Every structure is written in C-alpha cells, then in structure tokens.
PDB file of C-alpha atoms in Angstrom:
ATOM      1  CA  MET Z  43      -4.762  35.589 -13.671  1.00 40.00           C
ATOM      2  CA  THR Z  44      -1.639  33.863 -12.324  1.00 42.00           C
ATOM      3  CA  ILE Z  45      -1.652  31.470  -9.358  1.00 39.00           C
ATOM      4  CA  LYS Z  46       0.440  33.938  -7.319  1.00 40.00           C
ATOM      5  CA  LYS Z  47      -2.068  36.738  -7.940  1.00 38.00           C
ATOM      6  CA  LYS Z  48      -4.973  34.462  -6.989  1.00 38.00           C
ATOM      7  CA  ILE Z  49      -3.196  33.507  -3.769  1.00 35.00           C
ATOM      8  CA  ARG Z  50      -2.637  37.173  -2.861  1.00 37.00           C
ATOM      9  CA  ILE Z  51      -6.326  37.922  -3.387  1.00 32.00           C
ATOM     10  CA  LEU Z  52      -7.424  34.921  -1.330  1.00 36.00           C
ATOM     11  CA  LYS Z  53      -5.004  35.785   1.462  1.00 38.00           C
ATOM     12  CA  ASP Z  54      -6.672  39.175   1.897  1.00 37.00           C
ATOM     13  CA  VAL Z  55     -10.127  37.627   2.289  1.00 36.00           C
ATOM     14  CA  ARG Z  56      -9.621  36.175   5.749  1.00 35.00           C
ATOM     15  CA  TYR Z  57     -13.055  36.445   7.288  1.00 34.00           C
ATOM     16  CA  ARG Z  58     -16.653  36.604   6.184  1.00 38.00           C
ATOM     17  CA  THR Z  59     -19.151  38.201   8.561  1.00 36.00           C
ATOM     18  CA  SER Z  60     -22.642  36.882   9.235  1.00 39.00           C
ATOM     19  CA  GLY Z  61     -24.601  39.031  11.695  1.00 40.00           C
ATOM     20  CA  LYS Z  62     -22.377  39.790  14.667  1.00 37.00           C
ATOM     21  CA  GLU Z  63     -20.126  36.761  14.296  1.00 44.00           C
ATOM     22  CA  SER Z  64     -16.925  36.532  12.254  1.00 48.00           C
ATOM     23  CA  VAL Z  65     -16.241  33.037  10.927  1.00 59.00           C
ATOM     24  CA  GLN Z  66     -12.840  32.195   9.532  1.00 76.00           C
ATOM     25  CA  MET Z  67     -13.014  30.872   6.006  1.00 86.00           C
ATOM     26  CA  LEU Z  68     -11.200  27.748   4.908  1.00 94.00           C
ATOM     27  CA  TYR Z  69      -9.794  27.048   1.466  1.00 95.00           C
ATOM     28  CA  SER Z  70      -9.831  23.941  -0.674  1.00 95.00           C
ATOM     29  CA  ILE Z  71      -6.635  23.216  -2.607  1.00 93.00           C
ATOM     30  CA  LYS Z  72      -6.819  20.681  -5.423  1.00 92.00           C
ATOM     31  CA  MET Z  73      -3.884  19.511  -7.519  1.00 90.00           C
ATOM     32  CA  HIS Z  74      -4.193  17.462 -10.703  1.00 85.00           C
ATOM     33  CA  ALA Z  75      -1.158  16.442 -12.771  1.00 86.00           C
ATOM     34  CA  ARG Z  76      -1.109  14.578 -16.094  1.00 81.00           C
ATOM     35  CA  LYS Z  77       1.322  13.670 -18.846  1.00 80.00           C
ATOM     36  CA  GLY Z  78       0.272  13.767 -22.488  1.00 72.00           C
ATOM     37  CA  GLY Z  79      -3.149  14.732 -23.763  1.00 63.00           C
ATOM     38  CA  LYS Z  80      -4.215  18.331 -24.240  1.00 58.00           C
ATOM     39  CA  ASN Z  81      -5.248  20.923 -21.643  1.00 53.00           C
ATOM     40  CA  GLY Z  82      -5.495  18.273 -18.934  1.00 55.00           C
ATOM     41  CA  ARG Z  83      -7.677  15.891 -20.935  1.00 63.00           C
ATOM     42  CA  GLY Z  84      -6.477  12.528 -22.097  1.00 63.00           C
ATOM     43  CA  GLY Z  85      -2.950  11.367 -21.465  1.00 67.00           C
ATOM     44  CA  ARG Z  86      -1.825   9.678 -18.274  1.00 72.00           C
ATOM     45  CA  HIS Z  87      -2.777  10.497 -14.689  1.00 76.00           C
ATOM     46  CA  ILE Z  88       0.379  11.292 -12.696  1.00 76.00           C
ATOM     47  CA  SER Z  89      -0.738  12.664  -9.344  1.00 79.00           C
ATOM     48  CA  GLY Z  90      -3.492  14.371  -7.400  1.00 81.00           C
ATOM     49  CA  ALA Z  91      -3.849  15.967  -3.978  1.00 86.00           C
ATOM     50  CA  GLU Z  92      -6.585  17.437  -1.777  1.00 90.00           C
ATOM     51  CA  ARG Z  93      -6.220  19.836   1.123  1.00 91.00           C
ATOM     52  CA  ILE Z  94      -8.535  22.087   3.143  1.00 93.00           C
ATOM     53  CA  VAL Z  95      -6.513  24.751   4.931  1.00 92.00           C
ATOM     54  CA  LYS Z  96      -6.675  28.031   6.808  1.00 92.00           C
ATOM     55  CA  PRO Z  97      -5.908  31.212   4.825  1.00 93.00           C
ATOM     56  CA  GLU Z  98      -2.446  31.590   6.337  1.00 93.00           C
ATOM     57  CA  ASN Z  99      -1.451  28.104   5.118  1.00 92.00           C
ATOM     58  CA  ILE Z 100      -2.450  28.481   1.463  1.00 94.00           C
ATOM     59  CA  GLU Z 101       0.973  29.388   0.098  1.00 95.00           C
ATOM     60  CA  GLN Z 102       2.908  26.586   1.790  1.00 93.00           C
ATOM     61  CA  GLU Z 103       0.373  23.937   0.795  1.00 91.00           C
ATOM     62  CA  VAL Z 104       0.306  25.119  -2.825  1.00 94.00           C
ATOM     63  CA  ILE Z 105       4.101  24.812  -2.917  1.00 92.00           C
ATOM     64  CA  ARG Z 106       3.950  21.319  -1.389  1.00 89.00           C
ATOM     65  CA  VAL Z 107       1.452  19.952  -3.866  1.00 86.00           C
ATOM     66  CA  LEU Z 108       3.293  21.616  -6.758  1.00 89.00           C
ATOM     67  CA  ARG Z 109       6.536  19.917  -5.722  1.00 86.00           C
ATOM     68  CA  ARG Z 110       4.702  16.640  -5.449  1.00 82.00           C
ATOM     69  CA  ALA Z 111       3.363  16.974  -8.981  1.00 82.00           C
ATOM     70  CA  ARG Z 112       6.814  17.799 -10.362  1.00 82.00           C
ATOM     71  CA  GLN Z 113       8.701  15.061  -8.510  1.00 74.00           C
ATOM     72  CA  HIS Z 114       6.307  12.116  -8.645  1.00 67.00           C
ATOM     73  CA  GLU Z 115       7.636   8.609  -9.204  1.00 68.00           C
ATOM     74  CA  ARG Z 116       5.011   8.011 -11.899  1.00 71.00           C
ATOM     75  CA  GLY Z 117       6.863  10.466 -14.129  1.00 67.00           C
ATOM     76  CA  ALA Z 118       7.197  14.124 -15.055  1.00 72.00           C
ATOM     77  CA  ALA Z 119       3.850  15.833 -15.622  1.00 78.00           C
ATOM     78  CA  ASP Z 120       3.456  18.241 -18.520  1.00 78.00           C
ATOM     79  CA  PHE Z 121       0.098  19.551 -17.247  1.00 85.00           C
ATOM     80  CA  ILE Z 122      -0.306  20.670 -13.625  1.00 88.00           C
ATOM     81  CA  GLN Z 123      -3.509  22.313 -12.436  1.00 90.00           C
ATOM     82  CA  ILE Z 124      -3.880  23.774  -8.943  1.00 92.00           C
ATOM     83  CA  LYS Z 125      -7.221  25.213  -7.837  1.00 94.00           C
ATOM     84  CA  VAL Z 126      -7.751  27.277  -4.690  1.00 94.00           C
ATOM     85  CA  ALA Z 127     -11.322  28.055  -3.625  1.00 94.00           C
ATOM     86  CA  CYS Z 128     -13.013  29.188  -0.426  1.00 94.00           C
ATOM     87  CA  VAL Z 129     -15.126  26.747   1.563  1.00 94.00           C
ATOM     88  CA  GLU Z 130     -17.997  28.075   3.666  1.00 90.00           C
ATOM     89  CA  PRO Z 131     -17.674  26.636   7.202  1.00 90.00           C
ATOM     90  CA  SER Z 132     -21.449  26.074   7.259  1.00 91.00           C
ATOM     91  CA  GLN Z 133     -21.131  23.731   4.266  1.00 93.00           C
ATOM     92  CA  ILE Z 134     -18.603  21.399   5.896  1.00 95.00           C
ATOM     93  CA  GLN Z 135     -19.605  17.951   7.125  1.00 96.00           C
ATOM     94  CA  TYR Z 136     -17.548  16.159   9.771  1.00 96.00           C
ATOM     95  CA  CYS Z 137     -16.957  12.438  10.074  1.00 96.00           C
ATOM     96  CA  PRO Z 138     -14.634  10.325  12.251  1.00 95.00           C
ATOM     97  CA  LEU Z 139     -11.479   8.567  11.157  1.00 94.00           C
ATOM     98  CA  LEU Z 140     -12.209   4.867  10.726  1.00 96.00           C
ATOM     99  CA  PRO Z 141     -10.658   2.345  13.128  1.00 94.00           C
ATOM    100  CA  VAL Z 142      -7.609   0.759  11.488  1.00 94.00           C
ATOM    101  CA  ARG Z 143      -6.233  -2.755  11.581  1.00 94.00           C
ATOM    102  CA  GLN Z 144      -3.416  -4.205   9.534  1.00 94.00           C
ATOM    103  CA  GLN Z 145      -3.034  -7.491   7.666  1.00 94.00           C
ATOM    104  CA  ASP Z 146       0.670  -8.358   7.400  1.00 95.00           C
ATOM    105  CA  VAL Z 147       0.473 -10.545   4.321  1.00 97.00           C
ATOM    106  CA  LYS Z 148       3.543 -11.471   2.255  1.00 96.00           C
ATOM    107  CA  THR Z 149       2.191 -12.078  -1.248  1.00 97.00           C
ATOM    108  CA  VAL Z 150      -0.243 -10.507  -3.690  1.00 97.00           C
ATOM    109  CA  ALA Z 151      -2.375 -13.654  -3.716  1.00 98.00           C
ATOM    110  CA  GLU Z 152      -2.642 -13.667   0.068  1.00 98.00           C
ATOM    111  CA  GLY Z 153      -3.417  -9.951   0.180  1.00 98.00           C
ATOM    112  CA  ARG Z 154      -6.191 -10.170  -2.379  1.00 98.00           C
ATOM    113  CA  ARG Z 155      -7.651 -13.189  -0.627  1.00 98.00           C
ATOM    114  CA  GLN Z 156      -7.826 -11.184   2.609  1.00 98.00           C
ATOM    115  CA  ALA Z 157      -9.374  -8.272   0.722  1.00 98.00           C
ATOM    116  CA  ARG Z 158     -12.042 -10.517  -0.775  1.00 98.00           C
ATOM    117  CA  LEU Z 159     -12.935 -11.875   2.676  1.00 98.00           C
ATOM    118  CA  ALA Z 160     -13.169  -8.325   4.033  1.00 98.00           C
ATOM    119  CA  LEU Z 161     -15.526  -7.335   1.206  1.00 99.00           C
ATOM    120  CA  LEU Z 162     -17.781 -10.323   1.869  1.00 99.00           C
ATOM    121  CA  ARG Z 163     -17.822  -9.563   5.595  1.00 98.00           C
ATOM    122  CA  ALA Z 164     -18.823  -5.955   4.859  1.00 98.00           C
ATOM    123  CA  GLY Z 165     -21.849  -7.063   2.825  1.00 98.00           C
ATOM    124  CA  VAL Z 166     -20.581  -7.221  -0.768  1.00 99.00           C
ATOM    125  CA  SER Z 167     -21.842 -10.285  -2.646  1.00 99.00           C
ATOM    126  CA  ALA Z 168     -19.316 -12.858  -3.866  1.00 99.00           C
ATOM    127  CA  ALA Z 169     -20.221 -12.057  -7.471  1.00 98.00           C
ATOM    128  CA  ALA Z 170     -19.785  -8.313  -6.953  1.00 99.00           C
ATOM    129  CA  ALA Z 171     -16.460  -8.791  -5.155  1.00 99.00           C
ATOM    130  CA  ALA Z 172     -15.165 -10.917  -8.035  1.00 98.00           C
ATOM    131  CA  LYS Z 173     -16.265  -8.315 -10.578  1.00 98.00           C
ATOM    132  CA  GLY Z 174     -14.666  -5.533  -8.552  1.00 98.00           C
ATOM    133  CA  PHE Z 175     -11.313  -7.298  -8.689  1.00 98.00           C
ATOM    134  CA  SER Z 176     -11.730  -7.978 -12.399  1.00 98.00           C
ATOM    135  CA  TYR Z 177     -12.395  -4.283 -13.087  1.00 97.00           C
ATOM    136  CA  LEU Z 178      -9.163  -3.311 -11.333  1.00 96.00           C
ATOM    137  CA  THR Z 179      -6.964  -6.023 -12.812  1.00 95.00           C
ATOM    138  CA  ALA Z 180      -8.222  -5.208 -16.325  1.00 95.00           C
ATOM    139  CA  LEU Z 181      -7.011  -1.599 -16.131  1.00 93.00           C
ATOM    140  CA  ARG Z 182      -4.261  -0.753 -18.599  1.00 89.00           C
ATOM    141  CA  ASP Z 183      -3.408   2.415 -16.694  1.00 84.00           C
ATOM    142  CA  SER Z 184      -4.566   4.118 -13.531  1.00 81.00           C
ATOM    143  CA  MET Z 185      -7.856   5.976 -13.294  1.00 83.00           C
ATOM    144  CA  ARG Z 186      -8.137   9.427 -11.788  1.00 80.00           C
ATOM    145  CA  GLY Z 187     -11.394   8.534 -10.051  1.00 92.00           C
ATOM    146  CA  ALA Z 188     -13.269   5.564  -8.626  1.00 97.00           C
ATOM    147  CA  MET Z 189     -15.581   3.021 -10.190  1.00 98.00           C
ATOM    148  CA  LEU Z 190     -19.009   2.785  -8.522  1.00 99.00           C
ATOM    149  CA  VAL Z 191     -20.280  -0.777  -8.445  1.00 99.00           C
ATOM    150  CA  ASP Z 192     -23.577  -2.305  -7.323  1.00 99.00           C
ATOM    151  CA  ALA Z 193     -22.714  -4.324  -4.204  1.00 99.00           C
ATOM    152  CA  VAL Z 194     -25.131  -7.115  -5.173  1.00 99.00           C
ATOM    153  CA  SER Z 195     -24.966  -7.464  -8.960  1.00 98.00           C
ATOM    154  CA  GLY Z 196     -21.407  -6.229  -9.460  1.00 98.00           C
ATOM    155  CA  GLU Z 197     -22.463  -4.016 -12.364  1.00 98.00           C
ATOM    156  CA  ARG Z 198     -20.733  -0.690 -12.737  1.00 98.00           C
ATOM    157  CA  VAL Z 199     -23.241   2.152 -12.283  1.00 98.00           C
ATOM    158  CA  ASP Z 200     -21.330   5.450 -12.571  1.00 97.00           C
ATOM    159  CA  GLY Z 201     -21.121   5.602 -16.370  1.00 94.00           C
ATOM    160  CA  LYS Z 202     -17.857   7.584 -16.245  1.00 94.00           C
ATOM    161  CA  GLY Z 203     -15.661   5.226 -18.259  1.00 90.00           C
ATOM    162  CA  GLU Z 204     -11.901   5.490 -17.776  1.00 85.00           C
ATOM    163  CA  ARG Z 205     -12.241   8.784 -15.893  1.00 88.00           C
ATOM    164  CA  GLY Z 206     -14.217   7.436 -12.938  1.00 94.00           C
ATOM    165  CA  VAL Z 207     -15.665   9.532 -10.111  1.00 97.00           C
ATOM    166  CA  ARG Z 208     -13.207  11.691  -8.214  1.00 93.00           C
ATOM    167  CA  CYS Z 209     -13.541  11.787  -4.417  1.00 94.00           C
ATOM    168  CA  SER Z 210     -12.630  15.356  -3.590  1.00 93.00           C
ATOM    169  CA  THR Z 211     -12.712  18.265  -1.101  1.00 94.00           C
ATOM    170  CA  MET Z 212     -11.597  16.579   2.124  1.00 94.00           C
ATOM    171  CA  ASP Z 213      -8.842  16.724   4.737  1.00 94.00           C
ATOM    172  CA  CYS Z 214      -8.099  16.250   8.431  1.00 92.00           C
ATOM    173  CA  ALA Z 215     -10.065  18.557  10.692  1.00 93.00           C
ATOM    174  CA  ASP Z 216      -7.020  18.991  12.946  1.00 90.00           C
ATOM    175  CA  ALA Z 217      -3.612  17.958  11.599  1.00 85.00           C
ATOM    176  CA  ALA Z 218      -2.012  18.123  15.060  1.00 86.00           C
ATOM    177  CA  ALA Z 219      -4.657  15.834  16.593  1.00 87.00           C
ATOM    178  CA  TYR Z 220      -4.230  13.441  13.682  1.00 87.00           C
ATOM    179  CA  ALA Z 221      -0.452  13.352  14.199  1.00 85.00           C
ATOM    180  CA  ARG Z 222      -0.882  12.658  17.932  1.00 86.00           C
ATOM    181  CA  ALA Z 223      -3.365   9.856  17.274  1.00 83.00           C
ATOM    182  CA  LEU Z 224      -1.001   8.100  14.885  1.00 83.00           C
ATOM    183  CA  ALA Z 225       2.295   8.956  16.588  1.00 83.00           C
ATOM    184  CA  HIS Z 226       2.820   5.447  17.987  1.00 82.00           C
ATOM    185  CA  THR Z 227       1.650   3.569  14.907  1.00 84.00           C
ATOM    186  CA  PRO Z 228       3.368   2.671  11.615  1.00 84.00           C
ATOM    187  CA  TYR Z 229       0.806   4.811   9.760  1.00 85.00           C
ATOM    188  CA  THR Z 230       2.640   8.139   9.769  1.00 80.00           C
ATOM    189  CA  GLY Z 231       3.375   8.535   6.041  1.00 79.00           C
ATOM    190  CA  LEU Z 232       1.570  10.700   3.506  1.00 78.00           C
ATOM    191  CA  HIS Z 233       0.157   7.681   1.654  1.00 80.00           C
ATOM    192  CA  ALA Z 234      -1.544   6.441   4.830  1.00 86.00           C
ATOM    193  CA  ARG Z 235      -2.906   9.869   5.802  1.00 88.00           C
ATOM    194  CA  GLU Z 236      -4.493  10.486   2.417  1.00 88.00           C
ATOM    195  CA  ALA Z 237      -5.937   6.981   2.255  1.00 91.00           C
ATOM    196  CA  PHE Z 238      -7.408   7.226   5.779  1.00 95.00           C
ATOM    197  CA  VAL Z 239      -9.044  10.587   5.056  1.00 95.00           C
ATOM    198  CA  LEU Z 240     -10.487   9.510   1.708  1.00 96.00           C
ATOM    199  CA  ALA Z 241     -11.780   6.216   3.113  1.00 98.00           C
ATOM    200  CA  ALA Z 242     -13.488   8.042   5.992  1.00 98.00           C
ATOM    201  CA  LYS Z 243     -15.332  10.347   3.585  1.00 98.00           C
ATOM    202  CA  VAL Z 244     -16.402   7.433   1.378  1.00 98.00           C
ATOM    203  CA  ALA Z 245     -17.575   5.374   4.368  1.00 98.00           C
ATOM    204  CA  ALA Z 246     -19.667   8.318   5.610  1.00 98.00           C
ATOM    205  CA  ALA Z 247     -21.612   8.550   2.342  1.00 97.00           C
ATOM    206  CA  PRO Z 248     -25.179   7.182   2.583  1.00 96.00           C
ATOM    207  CA  GLY Z 249     -25.240   4.033   0.469  1.00 98.00           C
ATOM    208  CA  THR Z 250     -21.624   2.928   0.876  1.00 99.00           C
ATOM    209  CA  VAL Z 251     -21.128  -0.790   1.533  1.00 99.00           C
ATOM    210  CA  ALA Z 252     -17.343  -1.073   1.088  1.00 99.00           C
ATOM    211  CA  GLU Z 253     -14.347   0.275  -0.793  1.00 99.00           C
ATOM    212  CA  LEU Z 254     -11.486  -1.654  -2.415  1.00 99.00           C
ATOM    213  CA  CYS Z 255      -8.283   0.154  -3.373  1.00 97.00           C
ATOM    214  CA  TRP Z 256      -4.631  -0.221  -4.161  1.00 95.00           C
ATOM    215  CA  SER Z 257      -2.218   2.563  -5.079  1.00 89.00           C
ATOM    216  CA  ASP Z 258      -0.925   3.515  -8.511  1.00 86.00           C
ATOM    217  CA  ASP Z 259       2.472   4.534  -7.094  1.00 85.00           C
ATOM    218  CA  PRO Z 260       4.861   1.897  -8.506  1.00 87.00           C
ATOM    219  CA  GLN Z 261       6.720   1.136  -5.274  1.00 88.00           C
ATOM    220  CA  TYR Z 262       3.756   1.423  -2.892  1.00 89.00           C
ATOM    221  CA  VAL Z 263       2.179  -2.033  -2.835  1.00 94.00           C
ATOM    222  CA  THR Z 264      -0.198  -1.565   0.103  1.00 94.00           C
ATOM    223  CA  GLY Z 265      -3.960  -1.449  -0.403  1.00 95.00           C
ATOM    224  CA  TYR Z 266      -7.087  -1.598   1.714  1.00 97.00           C
ATOM    225  CA  VAL Z 267     -10.707  -2.501   2.155  1.00 99.00           C
ATOM    226  CA  ALA Z 268     -12.793   0.001   4.119  1.00 98.00           C
ATOM    227  CA  SER Z 269     -16.415  -0.124   5.214  1.00 98.00           C
ATOM    228  CA  PRO Z 270     -18.783   1.713   7.577  1.00 98.00           C
ATOM    229  CA  ARG Z 271     -19.324  -1.509   9.549  1.00 97.00           C
ATOM    230  CA  TYR Z 272     -15.759  -2.732  10.043  1.00 97.00           C
ATOM    231  CA  GLY Z 273     -13.511   0.253   9.475  1.00 97.00           C
ATOM    232  CA  TYR Z 274     -10.242   0.323   7.563  1.00 97.00           C
ATOM    233  CA  GLU Z 275      -8.379  -2.919   6.877  1.00 98.00           C
ATOM    234  CA  ARG Z 276      -4.863  -2.104   5.671  1.00 96.00           C
ATOM    235  CA  ILE Z 277      -3.442  -4.943   3.571  1.00 97.00           C
ATOM    236  CA  MET Z 278       0.307  -4.765   3.168  1.00 96.00           C
ATOM    237  CA  VAL Z 279       0.671  -6.404  -0.257  1.00 97.00           C
ATOM    238  CA  MET Z 280      -1.975  -5.961  -2.957  1.00 97.00           C
ATOM    239  CA  LYS Z 281       0.156  -5.705  -6.110  1.00 95.00           C
ATOM    240  CA  GLN Z 282       3.674  -6.370  -7.352  1.00 95.00           C
ATOM    241  CA  ALA Z 283       6.391  -3.784  -6.707  1.00 94.00           C
ATOM    242  CA  GLY Z 284       6.995  -1.706  -9.817  1.00 92.00           C
ATOM    243  CA  ASP Z 285       3.411  -1.982 -11.052  1.00 92.00           C
ATOM    244  CA  PRO Z 286       2.242   1.565 -11.951  1.00 88.00           C
ATOM    245  CA  VAL Z 287      -1.446   0.650 -12.188  1.00 92.00           C
ATOM    246  CA  GLY Z 288      -3.852   1.099  -9.304  1.00 91.00           C
ATOM    247  CA  GLY Z 289      -7.473   1.965  -8.793  1.00 94.00           C
ATOM    248  CA  ARG Z 290     -10.495   2.184  -6.552  1.00 97.00           C
ATOM    249  CA  VAL Z 291     -13.865   0.422  -6.535  1.00 98.00           C
ATOM    250  CA  ILE Z 292     -16.660   1.665  -4.285  1.00 99.00           C
ATOM    251  CA  PHE Z 293     -19.481  -0.805  -3.717  1.00 99.00           C
ATOM    252  CA  ILE Z 294     -22.861   0.811  -3.060  1.00 99.00           C
ATOM    253  CA  ARG Z 295     -26.336  -0.433  -2.183  1.00 99.00           C
ATOM    254  CA  PRO Z 296     -28.609  -1.132  -5.168  1.00 98.00           C
ATOM    255  CA  THR Z 297     -31.136   1.437  -3.915  1.00 98.00           C
ATOM    256  CA  THR Z 298     -28.599   4.294  -3.825  1.00 98.00           C
ATOM    257  CA  ASP Z 299     -29.339   7.369  -5.936  1.00 98.00           C
ATOM    258  CA  VAL Z 300     -26.165   7.383  -8.027  1.00 98.00           C
ATOM    259  CA  GLU Z 301     -26.288  11.067  -9.030  1.00 98.00           C
ATOM    260  CA  THR Z 302     -26.665  12.178  -5.407  1.00 98.00           C
ATOM    261  CA  TYR Z 303     -23.884   9.826  -4.355  1.00 98.00           C
ATOM    262  CA  MET Z 304     -21.505  11.135  -7.018  1.00 98.00           C
ATOM    263  CA  ALA Z 305     -22.293  14.730  -6.040  1.00 97.00           C
ATOM    264  CA  TYR Z 306     -21.339  13.933  -2.429  1.00 98.00           C
ATOM    265  CA  LEU Z 307     -18.019  12.373  -3.440  1.00 97.00           C
ATOM    266  CA  GLN Z 308     -17.059  15.195  -5.774  1.00 95.00           C
ATOM    267  CA  TYR Z 309     -18.373  18.349  -4.114  1.00 95.00           C
ATOM    268  CA  GLN Z 310     -19.275  17.876  -0.442  1.00 96.00           C
ATOM    269  CA  PRO Z 311     -16.549  19.390   1.801  1.00 96.00           C
ATOM    270  CA  VAL Z 312     -15.654  16.911   4.549  1.00 97.00           C
ATOM    271  CA  LEU Z 313     -13.241  17.233   7.464  1.00 96.00           C
ATOM    272  CA  VAL Z 314     -12.212  14.037   9.224  1.00 96.00           C
ATOM    273  CA  THR Z 315     -11.923  14.141  13.010  1.00 94.00           C
ATOM    274  CA  CYS Z 316      -9.507  12.109  15.105  1.00 86.00           C
ATOM    275  CA  HIS Z 317      -9.580  12.401  18.891  1.00 70.00           C
ATOM    276  CA  GLU Z 318      -8.200   9.091  20.166  1.00 66.00           C
ATOM    277  CA  PRO Z 319      -5.055   7.060  19.429  1.00 59.00           C
ATOM    278  CA  LEU Z 320      -5.631   4.370  16.814  1.00 60.00           C
TER     279      LEU Z 320
END
C-alpha cells in the first residue's frame, strides 16, 4: 500500500466513539532517513522526526518531514521511511515543558565544562559524567538513539550497541501555545523545539537523573543538559562547527527497571504542555 493511499484511509477515520462521547483521534508521524545499508538497516543515520497531529494535518506534516529527509545537511538519504499511526487519546501522557536557561559559552572546552557541572548538580556522579562524555566523544558516527547509563557507576545498561534507544512518539500539546511562550526568546527554531520536547519527555520518565546531548547536524553546535530537578540548560557550544557526529546519553538511577524505561521512551505517547512564557 502506498503512503498516499494510507493517508487517504487515515483521513477518513476522524473519530472513534466510546459510549455517547466522540473523541478525536490523533496520529503519530515518524520519519527515519538513512544512507547506505539495506532496507533501513546499517548505513548512516541522516535524519529523524516525530510529530503527533490531528487528522486534518497529516498530509502537510508528512510532506514537511519528507522534505526534511531529502534536503538534510548530513547528506542525501537513499532510504526514507515514514510511518503514520493512530494514537488513542486515552493512552497519551502529558508533561510540562522544562524551564530553560542558556549558557553563552564561546568554546567547546568551556561548554563541556559547564555541561559536566550541570550533570554533577543534577545528581550524576563524577565518574559517570566522565564516562558519559567518553561514550559520546568515542563515536565514529551518530547514533539513531540514546545510550542509557547508570548515573552512579557510569556503565551503559541498554545493551543496544550502536543503535541505541530511540525516544519516540512525542510532540507539543498545543503548537500555538508553544509559539506564544517562546515568541520573545531566541529559541524559536526547529532544533530548539524538538530538543525541548524530547528533553521534557525524558525528564518525565521515572528513573531519569539527567540527559546530555549535542546535535549531529554539522553546523549546529549547541547542546544541552536537562534534568527533572533543574530543567533544561542550553549550552551554546558543545562541538566544533562542521562536526557531523552527535549523540545522547541518558543517566538513570541504578534501581531503574531498564526494560520498562526503554518501553516508555520508545512507545509511550507524550504531549508536552506549555502555558507560560519561558
């Protein structure tokens, strides 16, 4: 079945009735683009995107993420997969956007020093913070997903190798409210929006201590540390311009059930609310 045919079918299924109430369905859109490999396995990760939209917005969002996959600065993908699936409103969890503050550092060394301090403040041990940085700097190419790391020992616990654990099925609860909240800030770009939403979902997961990330887009050098306790710390320089390698480390409590945690990241639909200006 072609994507266009799937979209037409989904567009017709606007409401699902339970008792006397009609509840509008939402739809998850996932895009995954790679270069090389076979049937989406192996090769190089180029781009990914996550949206949760109303039925009437499916077509325009599919076109947007398709254009993104075809025009990405990491290169031309030769495998692009777009999935559209309904999301039951009763399954959705809501969490707030994290408070944001910005560190206007000038160098990579300064940025990573600030990130390390933020990790320690959030409750990550010095040894685990050091290992988290070493995992990221040792990457030869970007990972599609995140590494899960014990926040005390620094040992990686996900067992997913170079693939990592994908954080998926999330978006803003209200795009207009999000735009109003960030209208008078420098955080209006797509990179910032996607990072804020993902970080909010990760921070809401039981067991999260902190998250460390910098982008794999070659010209986007900004990264962040986010935590449930201190919010989102945006660090302006975390890598050299032109570097196409980025990644994500999520530090979790030693007592966390890893399988349950991974299931939340990958499958739990989450909408992020934003009611006040940042």
